[in-house]
Coordinates of C-alpha atoms in Angstrom, one line a residue:
M382 CA 192.7 -16.8 155.0
F383 CA 189.7 -15.5 152.9
R384 CA 186.8 -17.8 153.1
R385 CA 183.6 -17.3 151.3
T386 CA 180.8 -16.7 153.6
P387 CA 178.1 -19.2 153.0
Q388 CA 175.0 -17.6 151.6
D389 CA 171.5 -18.3 152.5
P390 CA 169.8 -20.5 149.9
A391 CA 166.6 -18.5 150.3
I392 CA 168.4 -15.4 149.5
L393 CA 170.0 -17.0 146.5
A394 CA 166.6 -18.3 145.4
A395 CA 165.1 -14.9 145.8
R396 CA 167.9 -13.3 144.0
A397 CA 167.6 -15.7 141.1
A398 CA 163.9 -15.1 141.0
A399 CA 164.5 -11.4 140.9
Q400 CA 167.0 -11.8 138.1
R401 CA 164.5 -13.9 136.1
E402 CA 161.8 -11.4 136.6
S403 CA 164.2 -8.6 135.5
A404 CA 165.1 -10.5 132.4
T405 CA 161.5 -11.2 131.7
A406 CA 160.7 -7.5 132.2
A407 CA 163.5 -6.6 129.9
V408 CA 162.3 -9.0 127.3
E409 CA 158.8 -7.7 127.6
R410 CA 160.0 -4.2 127.4
A411 CA 161.9 -4.9 124.3
R412 CA 158.9 -6.7 122.8
L413 CA 156.7 -3.7 123.7
L414 CA 159.2 -1.3 122.3
A415 CA 159.4 -3.3 119.1
Q416 CA 155.7 -3.5 118.8
L417 CA 155.4 0.2 119.4
D418 CA 158.0 0.8 116.8
R419 CA 156.1 -1.4 114.4
E420 CA 152.9 0.4 115.1
Q421 CA 154.5 3.8 114.7
Q422 CA 156.0 2.6 111.4
E423 CA 152.6 1.3 110.3
A424 CA 151.0 4.5 111.3
A425 CA 153.6 6.5 109.5
A426 CA 153.2 4.3 106.4
A427 CA 149.4 4.7 106.6
H428 CA 149.8 8.4 107.0
A429 CA 152.2 8.5 104.0
R430 CA 149.7 6.5 102.0
R431 CA 146.9 8.8 102.9
Q432 CA 149.1 11.8 102.1
A433 CA 150.0 10.2 98.8
A434 CA 146.4 9.4 98.0
A435 CA 145.4 13.0 98.9
H436 CA 148.2 14.4 96.8
E437 CA 147.2 12.2 93.9
Q438 CA 143.6 13.2 94.3
E439 CA 144.5 16.8 94.4
R440 CA 146.8 16.3 91.4
R441 CA 143.9 14.7 89.5
R442 CA 141.5 17.4 90.5
R443 CA 143.9 20.1 89.3
D444 CA 144.5 18.2 86.1
A445 CA 140.7 17.8 85.6
A446 CA 140.3 21.5 86.3
R447 CA 143.1 22.4 83.9
R448 CA 141.5 20.2 81.3
V449 CA 138.1 21.8 81.8
E450 CA 139.7 25.3 81.6
R451 CA 141.5 24.3 78.5
A452 CA 138.3 22.9 77.0
E453 CA 136.4 26.1 77.9
A454 CA 139.2 28.2 76.5
R455 CA 139.1 26.1 73.3
E456 CA 135.3 26.5 73.1
R457 CA 135.6 30.2 73.7
R458 CA 138.2 30.5 70.9
R459 CA 136.0 28.3 68.6
K460 CA 133.0 30.4 69.3
A461 CA 135.0 33.6 68.8
R462 CA 136.4 32.2 65.5
A463 CA 132.9 31.2 64.4
E464 CA 131.4 34.6 65.3
F465 CA 134.3 36.3 63.5
A466 CA 133.8 34.0 60.5
A467 CA 130.0 34.7 60.6
K468 CA 130.7 38.5 60.6
L469 CA 133.5 38.2 58.0
R470 CA 131.6 36.0 55.6
P471 CA 129.0 38.6 54.5
V472 CA 131.5 41.4 54.2
L473 CA 134.3 39.4 52.6
P474 CA 133.2 40.1 49.0
L475 CA 133.1 43.8 50.0
L476 CA 136.6 43.6 51.3
L477 CA 137.8 41.8 48.1
I478 CA 136.0 44.3 45.9
N479 CA 137.3 47.3 47.7
G480 CA 140.8 45.7 47.9
G481 CA 140.9 45.2 44.2
A482 CA 139.8 48.8 43.5
A483 CA 142.3 50.1 46.1
Y484 CA 145.1 48.1 44.4
A485 CA 144.2 49.7 41.1
Q486 CA 144.4 53.2 42.6
A487 CA 147.6 52.4 44.4
A488 CA 149.3 51.0 41.3
Y489 CA 148.3 54.1 39.3
A490 CA 149.4 56.4 42.1
Y491 CA 152.7 54.6 42.5
S492 CA 153.5 54.7 38.8
E493 CA 151.9 58.0 37.7
I494 CA 151.3 60.3 40.6
A495 CA 154.2 59.7 43.1
P496 CA 157.3 61.7 42.3
A497 CA 160.0 59.5 40.7
A498 CA 162.7 61.2 42.9
W499 CA 161.2 59.6 46.1
N500 CA 162.5 56.4 47.4
T501 CA 160.5 53.2 47.0
A502 CA 159.1 53.2 50.6
S503 CA 157.9 56.8 50.3
R504 CA 156.2 56.1 47.0
V505 CA 154.5 52.9 48.3
A506 CA 153.3 54.7 51.4
F507 CA 151.9 57.6 49.3
A508 CA 150.2 55.1 46.9
V509 CA 148.6 53.2 49.8
A510 CA 147.4 56.4 51.4
F511 CA 146.0 57.8 48.1
S512 CA 144.1 54.6 47.3
A513 CA 142.8 54.1 50.8
A514 CA 141.5 57.7 50.9
L515 CA 139.9 57.6 47.5
E516 CA 138.2 54.2 47.9
S517 CA 137.1 54.8 51.5
I518 CA 134.9 57.8 50.7
A519 CA 132.0 55.8 49.2
V520 CA 132.5 53.0 51.7
Y521 CA 132.3 55.4 54.6
V522 CA 129.2 57.0 53.3
Q523 CA 127.6 53.6 52.6
W524 CA 128.5 52.5 56.1
H525 CA 126.7 55.5 57.5
A526 CA 123.7 54.5 55.3
H527 CA 123.9 51.0 56.8
D528 CA 124.0 52.4 60.3
A529 CA 121.0 54.7 59.7
L530 CA 118.9 51.9 58.3
M531 CA 119.7 49.7 61.3
L532 CA 118.6 52.6 63.5
K533 CA 115.3 52.8 61.4
A534 CA 116.2 56.2 60.0
H535 CA 114.9 55.2 56.5
A536 CA 114.9 58.7 54.9
T537 CA 118.5 59.3 56.0
A538 CA 119.6 55.9 54.8
A539 CA 118.0 56.5 51.4
S540 CA 119.8 59.8 50.9
L541 CA 123.1 58.4 52.1
R542 CA 122.7 55.5 49.7
R543 CA 122.1 57.8 46.8
A544 CA 125.2 59.9 47.8
A545 CA 127.3 56.7 48.0
W546 CA 126.2 55.6 44.5
G547 CA 127.2 59.0 43.2
I548 CA 130.6 59.0 44.8
A549 CA 131.2 55.4 43.7
A550 CA 130.3 56.4 40.1
V551 CA 132.8 59.2 40.2
V552 CA 135.5 56.9 41.6
A553 CA 134.7 54.3 39.0
A554 CA 135.1 57.0 36.3
I555 CA 138.5 57.9 37.7
N556 CA 139.5 54.2 37.7
Y557 CA 138.3 53.9 34.1
A558 CA 140.3 56.9 33.1
H559 CA 143.4 55.5 34.7
F560 CA 143.5 52.3 32.7
A561 CA 141.5 53.2 29.5
N562 CA 143.3 53.9 26.2
G563 CA 142.0 57.4 25.9
I564 CA 138.3 56.8 25.7
T565 CA 138.7 53.3 24.3
P566 CA 137.8 50.7 27.0
T567 CA 140.3 48.1 28.1
A568 CA 139.8 45.0 30.2
A569 CA 141.6 46.6 33.2
A570 CA 139.6 49.8 32.9
I571 CA 136.2 48.0 32.8
A572 CA 137.2 45.6 35.6
F573 CA 138.5 48.2 38.0
A574 CA 135.7 50.6 37.3
L575 CA 133.1 47.9 38.0
L576 CA 135.0 47.1 41.3
S577 CA 134.5 50.6 42.5
L578 CA 130.9 50.9 41.1
L579 CA 129.6 47.7 42.6
S580 CA 130.7 48.4 46.2
P581 CA 127.5 50.3 47.2
W582 CA 125.4 47.6 45.7
L583 CA 127.1 44.9 47.7
W584 CA 126.9 47.1 50.8
G585 CA 123.1 47.3 50.1
L586 CA 122.9 43.5 50.0
H587 CA 124.6 43.2 53.4
T588 CA 122.5 46.0 54.9
R589 CA 119.2 44.3 53.8
R590 CA 120.4 41.0 55.2
A591 CA 121.3 42.6 58.5
Q592 CA 118.0 44.4 58.7
H593 CA 116.2 41.2 58.0
L594 CA 118.0 39.5 60.9
Q595 CA 117.2 42.5 63.1
L596 CA 113.5 42.2 62.3
L597 CA 113.6 38.5 63.0
A598 CA 115.2 39.1 66.4
E599 CA 112.7 41.8 67.3
D600 CA 109.4 40.3 65.9
A601 CA 109.0 38.0 62.9
S602 CA 105.6 39.6 62.2
L603 CA 107.3 42.8 61.2
I604 CA 108.7 41.2 58.1
D605 CA 106.5 41.5 55.0
D606 CA 106.0 38.0 53.6
A607 CA 106.4 37.4 49.9
G608 CA 103.5 35.0 49.7
V609 CA 103.6 31.3 49.0
E610 CA 106.0 29.4 46.9
F611 CA 104.4 26.8 44.6
S612 CA 106.2 23.7 43.2
P613 CA 107.9 24.0 39.8
K614 CA 105.6 21.4 38.4
R615 CA 102.5 23.4 39.4
R616 CA 104.0 26.5 37.9
R617 CA 104.6 24.7 34.7
M618 CA 101.2 23.2 34.5
F619 CA 99.3 26.4 35.6
P620 CA 101.6 29.4 35.0
I621 CA 98.9 32.1 35.0
R622 CA 96.9 30.6 37.8
S623 CA 100.0 30.0 39.9
L624 CA 100.9 33.7 39.5
M625 CA 97.4 34.9 40.4
A626 CA 97.3 32.5 43.4
A627 CA 100.6 33.9 44.6
R628 CA 99.3 37.4 44.2
W629 CA 96.2 36.4 46.2
S630 CA 98.3 34.9 49.0
I631 CA 100.3 38.2 49.2
E632 CA 97.1 40.2 49.4
H633 CA 95.6 37.9 52.1
N634 CA 98.8 37.2 54.0
E635 CA 98.5 33.5 53.4
R636 CA 101.6 31.3 53.7
D637 CA 100.1 27.9 53.2
P638 CA 100.3 26.9 49.5
R639 CA 97.2 24.6 49.7
K640 CA 95.0 27.3 51.4
A641 CA 96.2 29.9 48.9
W642 CA 95.4 27.7 45.9
D643 CA 91.9 26.8 47.3
G644 CA 91.2 30.4 48.3
Y645 CA 92.1 31.8 44.9
N646 CA 90.1 29.1 43.1
A647 CA 87.1 29.9 45.3
E648 CA 87.3 33.6 44.5
R649 CA 87.8 32.8 40.8
A650 CA 84.6 30.7 40.8
A651 CA 82.8 33.4 42.7
R652 CA 83.8 35.9 40.0
A653 CA 82.7 33.6 37.2
A654 CA 79.3 33.1 39.0
A655 CA 78.9 36.8 39.4
R656 CA 79.7 37.4 35.7
Q657 CA 77.2 34.7 34.6
A658 CA 74.5 36.1 36.9
D659 CA 75.1 39.6 35.6
K660 CA 75.0 38.4 32.0
T661 CA 71.7 36.5 32.7
N662 CA 70.2 39.6 34.3
R663 CA 71.1 41.8 31.4
A664 CA 69.7 39.3 28.9
E665 CA 66.4 39.1 30.8
K666 CA 66.1 42.9 30.9
V667 CA 66.8 43.2 27.2
T668 CA 64.5 40.4 26.1
A669 CA 61.5 41.5 28.3
P670 CA 58.2 42.0 26.3
P671 CA 57.5 45.6 25.4
E672 CA 54.7 47.5 27.0
T673 CA 51.9 48.9 24.8
P674 CA 52.2 52.7 24.7
N675 CA 49.2 54.9 25.4
D676 CA 47.6 56.5 22.3
P677 CA 47.4 60.2 22.8
A678 CA 44.4 60.4 20.4
D679 CA 42.4 58.0 22.6
P680 CA 43.3 58.9 26.2
A681 CA 40.2 57.3 27.7
E682 CA 41.1 53.8 26.5
P683 CA 42.8 52.1 29.4
V684 CA 46.0 50.3 28.6
T685 CA 46.7 47.1 30.5
P686 CA 50.5 46.6 30.9
A687 CA 51.8 43.2 29.8
P688 CA 52.7 40.9 32.6
A689 CA 56.4 40.9 33.4
A690 CA 58.3 37.7 32.6
P691 CA 59.4 35.8 35.7
V692 CA 62.9 36.5 36.6
A693 CA 65.1 33.6 37.7
P694 CA 66.6 34.1 41.1
V695 CA 70.3 35.1 41.0
R696 CA 72.5 33.1 43.4
E697 CA 74.7 35.2 45.5
P698 CA 78.4 34.5 45.0
V699 CA 80.5 32.9 47.7
R700 CA 82.3 36.1 48.4
P701 CA 82.2 39.6 46.9
A702 CA 84.3 39.7 43.7
R703 CA 86.7 42.5 43.3
V704 CA 86.8 42.1 39.5
T705 CA 83.5 42.1 37.6
A706 CA 82.7 41.9 34.0
R707 CA 82.7 45.1 31.9
S708 CA 79.3 46.9 32.2
L709 CA 77.6 48.1 29.0
T710 CA 77.7 51.8 28.4
A711 CA 74.6 53.9 28.0
G712 CA 74.8 53.9 24.3
E713 CA 75.3 50.1 24.1
R714 CA 72.2 49.6 26.3
V715 CA 70.2 51.9 24.0
I716 CA 71.4 50.0 20.9
A717 CA 70.5 46.7 22.5
A718 CA 67.1 47.8 23.5
H719 CA 66.4 49.3 20.1
T720 CA 67.6 46.0 18.5
A721 CA 65.2 44.1 20.7
E722 CA 62.2 46.5 20.1
P723 CA 62.9 48.5 17.0
T724 CA 59.3 50.0 16.9
A725 CA 59.2 50.9 20.6
P726 CA 58.9 54.6 21.5
H727 CA 61.7 56.6 23.2
E728 CA 60.1 56.2 26.6
R729 CA 60.0 52.4 26.4
I730 CA 63.6 52.3 25.2
A731 CA 64.6 54.6 28.1
R732 CA 62.9 52.3 30.6
V733 CA 64.4 49.2 29.2
A734 CA 67.9 50.7 28.9
Q735 CA 67.6 52.5 32.3
V736 CA 68.6 55.9 30.8
S737 CA 67.0 59.2 30.1
V738 CA 64.9 60.0 27.1
S739 CA 67.5 62.5 25.9
T740 CA 70.1 59.8 26.0
V741 CA 67.9 57.5 23.9
K742 CA 67.4 60.4 21.4
R743 CA 71.2 60.9 21.3
H744 CA 72.2 57.3 20.8
R745 CA 69.2 55.6 19.1
P746 CA 69.7 54.9 15.4
R747 CA 67.7 57.3 13.2
P748 CA 65.5 56.1 10.4
A749 CA 66.8 56.4 6.9
T750 CA 64.0 58.9 5.9
G751 CA 65.3 61.5 8.3
S752 CA 64.9 62.4 12.0
P753 CA 61.7 61.1 13.5
S754 CA 61.4 64.3 15.4
A755 CA 61.4 66.5 12.2
P756 CA 58.4 68.8 11.9
D757 CA 57.3 67.3 8.6
A758 CA 57.9 63.7 9.6
A759 CA 55.1 61.2 9.1
A760 CA 53.6 59.4 12.1
T761 CA 55.9 56.6 13.0
P762 CA 55.9 54.1 15.8
V763 CA 59.2 55.5 16.9
N764 CA 58.1 59.0 17.8
G765 CA 54.6 57.7 18.8
T766 CA 53.0 61.0 17.7
Q767 CA 50.5 61.5 14.9
V768 CA 51.4 64.6 13.0
K769 CA 49.3 65.9 10.2
V770 CA 51.1 66.2 6.9
A771 CA 50.3 69.2 4.7
A772 CA 48.5 68.3 1.5

């Protein structure tokens, strides 16, 4: 009843071909989808890796920045501690000295001054306030002296230092009276009095150091050098010469030990040469041959002066010497000339000694028979005048 209609083989072949193409397309589509999925997954994985690498790099950068910041913070703290230690080191003895003196004042105030009816906290507070007030007076004045010196107000600094010393002496006397047995000294009295008394001296040490550093920072040439420093062996071998060479270096602003030693020795040799030349010159003047005096009784007879002895040239010293040998006085020159020419007249002695005739008469030794200028004196070669003696 129902018969299948025979189909055209061409149609069936076309249909089969279409089915095959559809299956092939489906397979290709599935392959492409799978490939796309793989590519998307690979891209996502690569993106994830890049993100992870970026996050890791950022984390490392932040860690490095934090390490650098921590290192800088540690360096700043180290520098701050070093600066604080450098500032504390010079004043630490001051703090210890003042702390010991303040403890003595506080102990005395707690046991002797604070009322016994007060509670412990009130007595301790009173003792601390009393000791701080008493010990801080000299410290405060000395601090102002330090500040004035750093500001180059030298007169103000000096007056404030004197005031600080006076106040410290008064506070030291109070400390001594607290712990002394009447007027008999005790170890505690001497120790605590010295703690109060030495505070201005220690402040002065700190002030001079700070001023030295300030001058170094401004200009090193503003510091007055103390001369050269010779080796201990040189000082032992030449104690006096080393001292004089150091003095020479201070006067001439010389800091090289070798130059200072050579310069002082050169000046020393120059002084010795100058002394020798001066001695030779004086000896030649004293030992020069006397001139023949004119006879008043025979004024027409010419007198030929004796030729002067040749004088050896005096070599000039290397440099002018500041210290010369002691010069002879007028009286000593007259005595020397008289000793060399005892029969010479006053005028000759005056010329040789380079003094006046009145000076020669005053200092020249008189003959044993009396004054050569007496009215009844006989004619002598000293006065050079023939006087008639009464019969």
